[in-house]
Short mmCIF file of C-alpha atoms in Angstrom, two decimals:
data_model
loop_
_atom_site.label_atom_id
_atom_site.label_comp_id
_atom_site.label_asym_id
_atom_site.label_seq_id
_atom_site.Cartn_x
_atom_site.Cartn_y
_atom_site.Cartn_z
CA MET U 28 -3.87 38.59 140.28
CA THR U 29 -2.65 35.15 141.30
CA ASP U 30 0.87 34.42 142.52
CA GLN U 31 1.50 32.49 139.30
CA GLU U 32 0.39 35.39 137.12
CA ARG U 33 2.63 37.71 139.12
CA ASP U 34 5.58 35.36 138.71
CA ASP U 35 4.89 35.17 134.98
CA ILE U 36 5.15 38.96 134.67
CA VAL U 37 8.42 39.04 136.61
CA ALA U 38 9.78 36.23 134.45
CA GLU U 39 8.68 38.08 131.32
CA VAL U 40 10.61 41.20 132.35
CA ARG U 41 13.69 39.22 133.30
CA GLU U 42 13.65 37.23 130.06
CA LEU U 43 13.16 40.37 128.02
CA LEU U 44 16.02 42.19 129.70
CA GLY U 45 18.22 39.24 130.60
CA THR U 46 18.56 40.53 134.18
CA ASP U 47 17.35 39.82 137.72
CA MET U 48 15.94 43.35 137.96
CA PHE U 49 15.88 46.57 136.03
CA CYS U 50 15.95 50.08 137.49
CA PHE U 51 17.46 53.25 136.07
CA GLN U 52 15.44 55.92 137.81
CA CYS U 53 18.22 57.50 139.89
CA GLU U 54 21.48 59.24 139.03
CA GLN U 55 23.68 56.59 140.64
CA THR U 56 22.29 53.70 138.62
CA ALA U 57 24.89 50.98 138.02
CA LYS U 58 27.37 51.70 135.24
CA GLY U 59 25.27 54.71 134.28
CA THR U 60 22.80 52.45 132.47
CA GLY U 61 20.69 50.53 135.03
CA CYS U 62 20.79 48.34 138.13
CA THR U 63 20.28 44.73 137.09
CA VAL U 64 21.24 42.61 140.10
CA ARG U 65 20.81 44.81 143.18
CA GLY U 66 20.12 48.50 143.46
CA VAL U 67 23.05 50.81 144.15
CA CYS U 68 20.67 52.26 146.74
CA GLY U 69 20.65 48.87 148.50
CA LYS U 70 17.27 47.74 147.18
CA THR U 71 16.96 44.01 146.47
CA ALA U 72 15.71 42.56 143.21
CA GLU U 73 12.64 41.29 145.08
CA THR U 74 11.68 44.78 146.26
CA ALA U 75 12.44 46.35 142.88
CA ASP U 76 10.25 43.75 141.16
CA LEU U 77 7.45 44.41 143.64
CA GLU U 78 7.69 48.15 143.02
CA ASP U 79 7.35 47.44 139.32
CA GLN U 80 4.29 45.36 140.15
CA LEU U 81 2.97 48.21 142.27
CA THR U 82 3.44 50.60 139.36
CA GLY U 83 1.59 48.16 137.11
CA ALA U 84 -1.25 48.02 139.63
CA LEU U 85 -1.40 51.83 139.74
CA ILE U 86 -1.63 51.97 135.94
CA ALA U 87 -4.43 49.39 136.08
CA PHE U 88 -6.12 51.61 138.68
CA ALA U 89 -5.84 54.61 136.35
CA ARG U 90 -7.26 52.56 133.48
CA VAL U 91 -10.34 51.37 135.35
CA VAL U 92 -11.01 54.91 136.62
CA HIS U 93 -10.77 56.14 133.03
CA ASP U 94 -13.02 53.43 131.61
CA ALA U 95 -15.55 53.94 134.39
CA GLY U 96 -15.80 57.60 133.44
CA VAL U 97 -14.84 58.81 136.91
CA GLU U 98 -13.88 62.41 136.25
CA ARG U 99 -13.06 63.32 139.85
CA PRO U 100 -11.51 60.48 141.86
CA CYS U 101 -12.36 61.03 145.54
CA ALA U 102 -9.76 61.51 148.25
CA HIS U 103 -10.27 57.88 149.27
CA ALA U 104 -9.11 56.85 145.80
CA SER U 105 -6.42 59.51 145.36
CA LEU U 106 -4.51 58.78 148.58
CA PRO U 107 -3.49 55.19 147.70
CA MET U 108 -2.49 56.40 144.23
CA ILE U 109 -0.25 59.08 145.78
CA GLU U 110 1.14 56.69 148.43
CA GLY U 111 1.89 54.07 145.79
CA LEU U 112 3.84 56.46 143.59
CA PHE U 113 5.68 57.94 146.59
CA THR U 114 6.65 54.47 147.81
CA CYS U 115 8.57 53.86 144.56
CA VAL U 116 10.82 56.91 144.94
CA THR U 117 14.48 55.96 145.45
CA ASN U 118 15.56 55.41 149.07
CA VAL U 119 12.02 55.31 150.43
CA CYS U 120 10.82 51.71 150.79
CA PHE U 121 13.12 48.70 151.05
CA ASP U 122 10.58 46.38 152.69
CA PRO U 123 8.87 43.91 150.33
CA GLU U 124 6.05 43.26 152.79
CA ALA U 125 5.22 46.97 152.93
CA VAL U 126 5.04 47.08 149.13
CA ARG U 127 2.81 44.00 149.03
CA GLU U 128 0.40 45.67 151.47
CA ILE U 129 0.04 48.71 149.21
CA ILE U 130 -0.44 46.49 146.15
CA ALA U 131 -3.24 44.67 147.96
CA ARG U 132 -4.96 47.98 148.73
CA ILE U 133 -4.68 49.10 145.11
CA HIS U 134 -6.18 45.78 143.96
CA GLU U 135 -9.11 46.36 146.32
CA ARG U 136 -9.68 49.83 144.86
CA VAL U 137 -9.54 48.49 141.28
CA GLU U 138 -12.08 45.81 142.10
CA HIS U 139 -14.35 48.31 143.87
CA VAL U 140 -14.34 50.81 141.00
CA ALA U 141 -14.87 48.09 138.40
CA GLU U 142 -17.77 46.40 140.17
CA SER U 143 -19.49 49.68 141.11
CA HIS U 144 -19.48 50.71 137.43
CA TRP U 145 -20.53 47.35 135.98
CA LEU U 146 -17.07 46.55 134.66
CA ASP U 147 -15.32 43.21 134.89
CA PRO U 148 -12.37 43.40 137.35
CA ALA U 149 -10.66 40.65 135.37
CA ASP U 150 -10.18 43.14 132.54
CA TYR U 151 -7.95 45.25 134.79
CA GLN U 152 -5.05 43.05 135.71
CA ASP U 153 -1.79 44.75 136.64
CA PHE U 154 -0.18 46.45 133.68
CA SER U 155 2.93 44.55 132.62
CA MET U 156 5.96 46.78 133.04
CA ALA U 157 7.73 44.61 130.47
CA SER U 158 5.79 46.52 127.84
CA LEU U 159 7.27 49.77 129.15
CA TRP U 160 10.86 48.70 129.81
CA GLY U 161 10.88 46.82 126.51
CA ALA U 162 9.29 49.60 124.45
CA PRO U 163 11.20 51.32 121.61
CA GLU U 164 13.98 53.43 123.09
CA ASP U 165 12.43 56.86 122.63
CA VAL U 166 9.01 55.73 123.83
CA ARG U 167 10.54 54.12 126.89
CA SER U 168 12.56 57.26 127.57
CA LEU U 169 9.55 59.58 127.42
CA LYS U 170 7.32 57.30 129.46
CA SER U 171 10.04 57.00 132.07
CA LEU U 172 10.36 60.79 132.18
CA VAL U 173 6.63 61.06 132.91
CA LEU U 174 6.56 58.18 135.41
CA PHE U 175 9.55 59.38 137.41
CA GLY U 176 8.22 62.94 137.43
CA LEU U 177 4.91 61.63 138.79
CA ARG U 178 6.71 59.77 141.57
CA GLY U 179 8.49 62.94 142.62
CA MET U 180 5.32 65.01 142.48
CA ALA U 181 3.50 62.39 144.57
CA ALA U 182 5.90 63.03 147.45
CA TYR U 183 4.93 66.72 147.47
CA ALA U 184 1.23 65.92 147.23
CA TYR U 185 1.58 63.48 150.13
CA HIS U 186 3.22 66.06 152.41
CA ALA U 187 0.57 68.67 151.60
CA ARG U 188 -2.22 66.19 152.28
CA ALA U 189 -0.66 65.38 155.69
CA LEU U 190 -1.38 69.02 156.60
CA GLY U 191 -4.92 68.87 155.26
CA TYR U 192 -4.25 70.47 151.87
CA ASP U 193 -5.13 68.90 148.52
CA ASP U 194 -5.76 70.06 144.97
CA GLN U 195 -8.29 68.08 142.95
CA SER U 196 -6.62 69.00 139.66
CA VAL U 197 -3.31 67.58 140.91
CA ASP U 198 -5.02 64.39 142.12
CA ASP U 199 -6.81 64.03 138.79
CA PHE U 200 -3.57 64.38 136.86
CA PHE U 201 -1.96 61.34 138.51
CA PHE U 202 -4.74 59.18 137.06
CA LYS U 203 -4.75 60.93 133.69
CA ALA U 204 -0.98 60.71 133.21
CA LEU U 205 -0.67 57.07 134.23
CA TYR U 206 -3.55 56.16 131.92
CA GLU U 207 -1.97 57.99 129.00
CA THR U 208 1.41 56.33 129.51
CA SER U 209 -0.34 53.01 128.85
CA ALA U 210 -2.62 54.30 126.09
CA THR U 211 -0.20 55.95 123.63
CA ASP U 212 3.24 55.41 122.14
CA ASP U 213 3.17 58.70 120.22
CA PRO U 214 6.43 60.55 121.08
CA ASP U 215 4.90 63.99 120.52
CA LYS U 216 2.01 63.24 122.88
CA LEU U 217 4.36 61.79 125.49
CA LEU U 218 6.67 64.81 125.36
CA ALA U 219 3.65 67.07 125.81
CA LEU U 220 2.57 64.87 128.73
CA ALA U 221 6.01 65.24 130.33
CA LEU U 222 5.77 69.03 130.13
CA GLU U 223 2.22 68.88 131.52
CA THR U 224 3.65 66.88 134.39
CA GLY U 225 5.99 69.80 135.03
CA GLN U 226 3.12 72.30 134.91
CA THR U 227 1.09 70.23 137.36
CA ASN U 228 4.09 69.86 139.64
CA LEU U 229 4.31 73.65 139.88
CA ALA U 230 0.73 73.66 141.16
CA CYS U 231 1.59 70.84 143.54
CA MET U 232 4.63 72.68 144.92
CA ALA U 233 2.50 75.81 145.32
CA LEU U 234 0.03 73.73 147.32
CA LEU U 235 2.77 72.43 149.60
CA ASP U 236 4.18 75.94 149.98
CA GLN U 237 0.75 77.09 151.10
CA ALA U 238 0.37 74.14 153.48
CA ASN U 239 3.76 74.71 155.11
CA THR U 240 3.59 78.48 155.43
CA GLN U 241 -0.04 78.72 156.56
CA THR U 242 0.57 76.02 159.15
CA TYR U 243 4.02 77.01 160.43
CA GLY U 244 4.51 80.59 159.25
CA ASP U 245 6.86 82.06 156.65
CA PRO U 246 10.49 80.94 157.12
CA GLU U 247 12.81 83.47 158.74
CA PRO U 248 16.60 83.63 158.35
CA ARG U 249 18.48 81.76 161.04
CA GLN U 250 22.14 81.03 161.69
CA VAL U 251 22.71 77.47 162.86
CA GLU U 252 25.77 76.46 164.84
CA LEU U 253 26.95 72.93 164.08
CA VAL U 254 27.03 71.60 167.61
CA VAL U 255 24.94 69.11 169.59
CA GLU U 256 24.30 69.97 173.22
CA PRO U 257 24.90 67.40 176.00
CA GLY U 258 22.06 65.09 176.90
CA PRO U 259 19.48 62.94 175.11
CA PHE U 260 18.43 63.94 171.61
CA ILE U 261 16.62 62.75 168.49
CA VAL U 262 17.68 63.28 164.87
CA VAL U 263 14.83 63.77 162.37
CA SER U 264 15.55 63.24 158.68
CA GLY U 265 13.47 63.64 155.55
CA HIS U 266 11.04 66.35 154.48
CA ASP U 267 7.77 66.05 156.40
CA LEU U 268 7.21 69.03 158.70
CA HIS U 269 4.00 67.51 160.09
CA ASP U 270 5.88 64.54 161.54
CA LEU U 271 8.47 66.86 163.05
CA SER U 272 5.71 68.99 164.56
CA MET U 273 4.08 65.99 166.19
CA LEU U 274 7.42 64.86 167.59
CA LEU U 275 8.10 68.33 168.99
CA ASP U 276 4.72 68.38 170.71
CA GLN U 277 5.52 65.04 172.32
CA THR U 278 9.05 66.02 173.41
CA ASP U 279 7.93 69.23 175.12
CA GLY U 280 9.16 69.14 178.72
CA THR U 281 10.86 65.74 178.39
CA GLY U 282 14.46 66.98 178.40
CA VAL U 283 15.00 65.42 174.96
CA ASN U 284 16.33 67.76 172.28
CA VAL U 285 15.60 67.47 168.57
CA TYR U 286 17.98 68.04 165.64
CA THR U 287 17.22 68.12 161.94
CA HIS U 288 19.16 66.18 159.32
CA GLY U 289 19.43 66.44 155.55
CA GLU U 290 16.41 68.05 153.89
CA MET U 291 14.82 68.74 157.26
CA LEU U 292 17.30 71.59 157.91
CA PRO U 293 14.89 74.29 156.60
CA ALA U 294 12.43 73.34 159.36
CA LEU U 295 14.65 75.35 161.72
CA ALA U 296 13.42 78.54 160.01
CA TYR U 297 9.64 78.09 160.55
CA PRO U 298 8.35 80.24 163.47
CA GLU U 299 5.73 77.76 164.69
CA LEU U 300 8.31 74.98 164.89
CA ARG U 301 10.94 77.20 166.48
CA ARG U 302 8.63 77.98 169.38
CA HIS U 303 9.68 74.59 170.78
CA PRO U 304 12.94 75.34 172.62
CA GLN U 305 14.12 71.74 172.26
CA LEU U 306 14.42 72.16 168.47
CA LYS U 307 18.12 72.97 168.70
CA GLY U 308 19.89 72.72 165.37
CA ASN U 309 21.09 70.43 162.60
CA PHE U 310 23.05 67.16 162.77
CA GLY U 311 25.30 66.03 159.94
CA THR U 312 25.18 66.82 156.25
CA ALA U 313 23.50 65.29 153.22
CA TRP U 314 21.80 61.91 153.04
CA GLN U 315 24.65 59.96 151.38
CA ASN U 316 26.90 60.55 154.39
CA GLN U 317 24.52 59.05 156.94
CA GLN U 318 26.22 55.65 157.27
CA LYS U 319 29.38 57.44 158.39
CA GLU U 320 27.73 60.21 160.41
CA PHE U 321 25.35 57.87 162.25
CA GLN U 322 28.12 55.44 163.20
CA ASP U 323 27.60 54.73 166.93
CA ILE U 324 25.33 57.78 167.29
CA PRO U 325 24.07 57.93 170.90
CA ALA U 326 20.56 58.87 169.77
CA PRO U 327 17.65 57.56 167.69
CA VAL U 328 17.04 58.70 164.12
CA LEU U 329 13.54 59.13 162.70
CA PHE U 330 13.15 58.96 158.91
CA THR U 331 10.00 60.69 157.71
CA THR U 332 10.79 60.34 154.00
CA ASN U 333 13.71 59.52 151.78
CA CYS U 334 16.62 59.33 151.77
CA LEU U 335 17.12 56.24 153.88
CA MET U 336 20.19 54.08 153.29
CA PRO U 337 20.53 50.51 154.58
CA PRO U 338 21.48 51.07 158.25
CA ARG U 339 24.69 49.62 159.58
CA ALA U 340 24.91 47.33 162.60
CA SER U 341 26.33 50.08 164.82
CA TYR U 342 23.07 52.05 164.74
CA GLU U 343 20.33 49.92 163.17
CA ASP U 344 18.72 49.36 166.58
CA ARG U 345 17.97 53.10 166.87
CA VAL U 346 16.52 53.89 163.45
CA PHE U 347 12.76 54.42 163.21
CA THR U 348 10.67 54.92 160.08
CA THR U 349 7.24 56.38 159.38
CA GLU U 350 4.95 57.19 156.44
CA CYS U 351 6.01 55.39 153.24
CA VAL U 352 9.57 54.81 154.50
CA ALA U 353 10.24 51.22 155.49
CA TYR U 354 13.16 48.84 155.89
CA PRO U 355 13.02 45.20 157.05
CA GLY U 356 13.65 44.86 160.79
CA LEU U 357 13.28 48.55 161.66
CA VAL U 358 10.51 49.86 163.91
CA HIS U 359 7.82 51.53 161.81
CA ILE U 360 5.45 54.07 163.39
CA ASP U 361 2.00 54.26 161.81
CA ALA U 362 -0.69 56.86 162.33
CA ASP U 363 -3.96 55.98 164.01
CA GLU U 364 -7.37 56.58 162.43
CA ASN U 365 -7.12 60.25 163.41
CA GLY U 366 -3.68 60.74 161.87
CA HIS U 367 -1.90 60.85 165.23
CA LYS U 368 1.45 59.12 165.68
CA ASP U 369 2.83 57.93 168.98
CA PHE U 370 6.56 58.66 169.07
CA SER U 371 7.02 57.51 172.68
CA ALA U 372 9.29 54.64 171.57
CA VAL U 373 11.62 57.13 169.89
CA ILE U 374 11.64 59.39 172.95
CA GLU U 375 12.34 56.48 175.31
CA LYS U 376 15.19 55.31 173.06
CA ALA U 377 16.70 58.82 173.25
CA LYS U 378 16.57 58.72 177.04
CA GLU U 379 18.06 55.23 177.08
CA LEU U 380 20.98 56.19 174.83
CA GLY U 381 21.58 59.44 176.72
CA GLY U 382 23.21 61.50 173.98
CA TYR U 383 26.70 62.99 174.22
CA PRO U 384 28.11 63.66 177.71
CA GLU U 385 29.59 66.96 176.52
CA ALA U 386 28.88 69.40 173.71
CA HIS U 387 29.65 67.65 170.43
CA ALA U 388 30.87 69.99 167.70
CA PHE U 389 31.29 68.98 164.08
CA THR U 390 31.85 70.72 160.77
CA GLY U 391 30.30 70.93 157.36
CA ILE U 392 31.86 69.35 154.30
CA ASN U 393 34.24 72.31 153.85
CA GLY U 394 35.15 72.66 157.52
CA GLY U 395 32.65 75.40 158.34
CA THR U 396 31.13 75.51 161.81
CA GLN U 397 27.79 77.11 160.94
CA VAL U 398 25.18 77.28 158.20
CA THR U 399 22.25 79.60 157.54
CA CYS U 400 18.72 78.84 156.42
CA GLY U 401 15.37 80.57 156.14
CA PHE U 402 15.66 82.75 153.03
CA GLY U 403 12.25 81.63 151.83
CA ARG U 404 10.11 83.17 149.16
CA GLU U 405 8.60 85.95 151.28
CA THR U 406 11.92 86.94 152.87
CA VAL U 407 13.61 87.28 149.48
CA LEU U 408 10.66 89.05 147.87
CA GLU U 409 10.65 91.59 150.69
CA GLN U 410 14.15 92.49 149.54
CA ALA U 411 13.14 92.64 145.86
CA PRO U 412 13.17 96.49 145.59
CA ALA U 413 16.67 96.65 147.13
CA ILE U 414 17.85 93.79 144.91
CA VAL U 415 16.47 95.47 141.78
CA GLN U 416 18.16 98.74 142.72
CA ALA U 417 21.45 96.93 143.42
CA VAL U 418 21.28 95.42 139.93
CA LYS U 419 20.57 98.81 138.38
CA ASP U 420 23.48 100.30 140.33
CA GLY U 421 25.81 97.55 139.13
CA GLN U 422 26.39 96.13 142.61
CA ILE U 423 24.79 92.78 141.70
CA LYS U 424 25.60 91.58 138.21
CA HIS U 425 24.45 87.96 138.21
CA PHE U 426 22.28 85.42 140.02
CA PHE U 427 22.94 81.69 140.18
CA LEU U 428 20.44 79.08 141.28
CA VAL U 429 22.64 76.19 142.39
CA GLY U 430 20.56 73.45 143.98
CA GLY U 431 19.08 70.00 143.78
CA CYS U 432 19.90 66.58 145.18
CA ASP U 433 23.24 65.52 146.58
CA GLY U 434 24.72 62.07 146.07
CA ALA U 435 27.84 59.97 146.39
CA LYS U 436 28.79 59.66 142.73
CA PRO U 437 32.16 61.25 141.85
CA GLY U 438 32.00 64.66 140.20
CA ARG U 439 29.81 66.43 142.72
CA ASN U 440 32.74 68.49 143.98
CA TYR U 441 31.95 70.50 140.83
CA PHE U 442 29.17 72.27 142.70
CA THR U 443 31.47 73.24 145.56
CA GLU U 444 34.08 74.62 143.19
CA PHE U 445 31.42 76.38 141.12
CA VAL U 446 29.99 78.26 144.10
CA GLU U 447 33.48 79.12 145.39
CA LYS U 448 34.32 80.68 142.02
CA THR U 449 31.16 82.72 141.56
CA PRO U 450 32.06 86.43 141.36
CA GLN U 451 31.80 88.62 144.43
CA ASP U 452 29.17 90.75 142.69
CA SER U 453 26.81 87.78 142.33
CA VAL U 454 24.14 86.10 144.47
CA VAL U 455 23.79 82.32 144.86
CA LEU U 456 20.30 80.98 145.55
CA THR U 457 20.19 77.38 146.73
CA LEU U 458 17.74 74.73 147.87
CA ALA U 459 17.48 70.99 148.55
CA CYS U 460 20.26 68.81 149.95
CA GLY U 461 22.72 69.64 147.17
CA LYS U 462 23.51 72.78 149.18
CA TYR U 463 25.46 70.72 151.70
CA ARG U 464 28.31 70.76 149.18
CA PHE U 465 28.85 74.46 149.93
CA ASN U 466 26.42 75.77 152.58
CA ASP U 467 29.14 76.01 155.23
CA LEU U 468 31.23 78.33 153.03
CA ASP U 469 31.45 82.01 153.95
CA LEU U 470 30.78 83.83 150.68
CA GLY U 471 30.43 87.22 152.32
CA THR U 472 27.84 89.82 151.33
CA VAL U 473 26.91 91.92 148.34
CA ALA U 474 24.77 95.07 148.44
CA GLY U 475 24.09 94.37 152.12
CA LEU U 476 22.76 90.86 151.44
CA PRO U 477 24.37 87.49 152.12
CA ARG U 478 25.74 86.16 148.85
CA LEU U 479 24.41 82.66 149.68
CA LEU U 480 20.65 82.44 150.24
CA ASP U 481 19.25 79.07 151.30
CA MET U 482 15.65 79.00 150.09
CA GLY U 483 14.70 75.65 151.64
CA GLN U 484 13.79 72.13 150.56
CA CYS U 485 13.60 70.85 146.99
CA ASN U 486 9.87 71.67 146.83
CA ASP U 487 10.81 75.29 147.56
CA ALA U 488 11.84 75.48 143.93
CA TYR U 489 8.35 76.99 143.74
CA GLY U 490 9.63 79.95 145.77
CA ALA U 491 12.70 80.29 143.58
CA VAL U 492 10.46 80.43 140.51
CA GLN U 493 8.33 83.15 142.13
CA VAL U 494 11.45 85.19 142.88
CA ALA U 495 12.65 84.82 139.29
CA VAL U 496 9.26 85.88 137.93
CA ALA U 497 9.15 88.87 140.27
CA LEU U 498 12.59 90.03 139.12
CA ALA U 499 11.61 89.58 135.48
CA ASP U 500 8.46 91.66 136.04
CA ALA U 501 10.50 94.36 137.75
CA PHE U 502 12.84 94.61 134.78
CA GLY U 503 10.09 94.21 132.19
CA CYS U 504 11.65 91.14 130.62
CA GLY U 505 11.33 87.36 130.54
CA VAL U 506 13.03 85.03 133.02
CA ASN U 507 15.42 83.90 130.28
CA ASP U 508 16.51 87.51 129.79
CA LEU U 509 17.59 87.94 133.40
CA PRO U 510 21.24 87.64 134.44
CA LEU U 511 20.24 84.34 136.02
CA SER U 512 21.77 80.89 135.50
CA PHE U 513 20.42 77.51 136.64
CA VAL U 514 22.89 74.85 137.78
CA ILE U 515 20.98 71.80 138.95
CA SER U 516 22.27 68.64 140.61
CA TRP U 517 19.97 65.64 140.51
CA TYR U 518 19.70 62.25 142.12
CA GLU U 519 16.13 61.04 142.35
CA GLN U 520 12.60 61.60 141.09
CA LYS U 521 11.69 64.82 142.89
CA ALA U 522 14.56 66.46 140.99
CA VAL U 523 13.04 65.06 137.78
CA ALA U 524 9.70 66.65 138.68
CA VAL U 525 11.37 70.01 139.38
CA LEU U 526 13.34 69.85 136.13
CA LEU U 527 10.13 69.20 134.19
CA THR U 528 8.57 72.21 135.93
CA LEU U 529 11.44 74.48 134.85
CA LEU U 530 11.19 73.18 131.28
CA SER U 531 7.41 73.63 131.25
CA LEU U 532 7.99 77.27 132.16
CA GLY U 533 10.24 77.63 129.12
CA ILE U 534 13.39 78.19 131.16
CA ARG U 535 16.41 77.61 128.94
CA ASP U 536 20.08 76.73 129.23
CA ILE U 537 19.86 74.73 132.43
CA HIS U 538 23.13 73.04 133.36
CA LEU U 539 22.39 69.58 134.81
CA GLY U 540 24.79 67.23 136.54
CA PRO U 541 26.84 65.45 137.49
CA SER U 542 25.56 63.28 134.63
CA LEU U 543 22.49 63.18 132.43
CA PRO U 544 19.74 60.64 133.20
CA ALA U 545 20.27 57.12 131.90
CA PHE U 546 16.60 56.97 130.92
CA THR U 547 16.91 59.77 128.35
CA SER U 548 17.53 58.32 124.92
CA PRO U 549 19.82 60.18 122.49
CA ASP U 550 16.87 61.44 120.46
CA VAL U 551 14.91 62.60 123.50
CA LEU U 552 18.02 64.28 124.88
CA LYS U 553 18.56 66.03 121.55
CA ALA U 554 14.98 67.28 121.60
CA LEU U 555 15.48 68.73 125.09
CA GLN U 556 18.75 70.30 124.03
CA ASP U 557 17.30 71.77 120.83
CA ASN U 558 14.15 73.12 122.48
CA PHE U 559 15.49 74.16 125.87
CA GLY U 560 19.27 74.32 125.63
CA LEU U 561 19.56 71.66 128.36
CA THR U 562 23.16 70.63 128.82
CA THR U 563 25.38 68.70 131.17
CA ILE U 564 27.91 70.42 133.38
CA SER U 565 31.51 70.46 132.15
CA ALA U 566 34.51 72.34 133.55
CA VAL U 567 33.65 75.00 136.13
CA ASP U 568 35.65 77.78 134.50
CA GLU U 569 34.17 77.08 131.08
CA ASP U 570 30.61 76.94 132.40
CA LEU U 571 31.02 80.15 134.38
CA ALA U 572 32.48 81.96 131.39
CA ALA U 573 29.53 80.87 129.24
CA MET U 574 26.96 81.92 131.86
CA LEU U 575 28.57 85.30 132.43
CA GLY U 576 28.75 85.95 128.70
#
């Protein structure tokens, strides 16, 4: 595609929408309808337009693979597809040059597939996103639901692949789903495709669960004190355990400690990672607080995935990125041809900055001085007989899964209040960064178990599903018949993927908040409400009363 053709597409979108950009994929989208000048996340119109172009190139890639009759795209083809989708997740890539580089690679793959199957590459120009954003409301809504779910699932597939795990059926589905979003406007087919996206995401999360646990062991419960020891240290944010593992190997014996941040907190529970004594604890809270918490931090911060926010001047010289994460002006660390990354620049920056001269204590959002993690799938399932007996004895009367993404939008104190008000004879399962709203609360115990069980990262929704299925089997009923309520907070596209998974499993009456997605049209929302009982959160007392019957 020539520069002029690219500019024509951008102009077409802007003329159609009357805006400089258009993005409504995250929960904090401007005015609850869509970012049209600059992303609330900090993304420029240029980068947003390029990510639309990247998505168009990925759809063109899916189309040429379909037309060429390639039933099983090889790993060489699947990886750029997965990287491209992952790059477009909110708070991942802010660097236009990085997006252009991925677009160029996708164009090379399109040309290669076309020419090797006697097709004309000129027939596979980038798909114009104007035809999606300007589609009839319900069609646009359903296609967005599929596209955003695919972006979230791509992040999980990427992390699994980093550990050497892949699933051909998952890889195939990325191509199939993107092709079908461009090939049909039938609402029934698109809704079925959205639910199939959820089904495939369950397989993808299972793959990542296998990759993490077989590589680093099953998570084990751990109490984490919220304090940073004196001396040089590094903060690692994001989700990728493989990057953390490489960093730990390289910091062995250096005198530099390592602390997790955000969604990396569950890494502290994996036995193979904990064998490194310099993996000390957790720094800070959820992603949206980083600009305050990193103010003048005497240590470097490594972002392995989202959620990166535009760094402030007081610490921008000490932020490093890797994988698909990129921001103009920051040092990016790439892997070599063998997948190895050299983190020596991060380690030297830690030594240069020196860390805190004395122990630096801080608190969670609610003033707590410690948090717990490590109640993964296997740990909870080991307690299943005792849990079942406690339910039969009336000691445990209800379970709540309260998890998902955190964010800065007002209304998220709902989740803190909700957990505080859950009855003493109930158990709260949680996962993802939404737990930072309440994970420093002391909820006590019930039937000898902690009332608050942190199951891990957002992808560990797979483990939560397995626990729910195991309990349903034990009681001889369906998951919807259990005394179990789902209260989900969302922000970006991985939460969309997880939501689609829950819906694909037929789980009903999910409470979603703090607001419903801007990309769901009234008719699509009504269909989800009618078929699955999906609803938005309201007042805590009212919601609790409804859940407890």
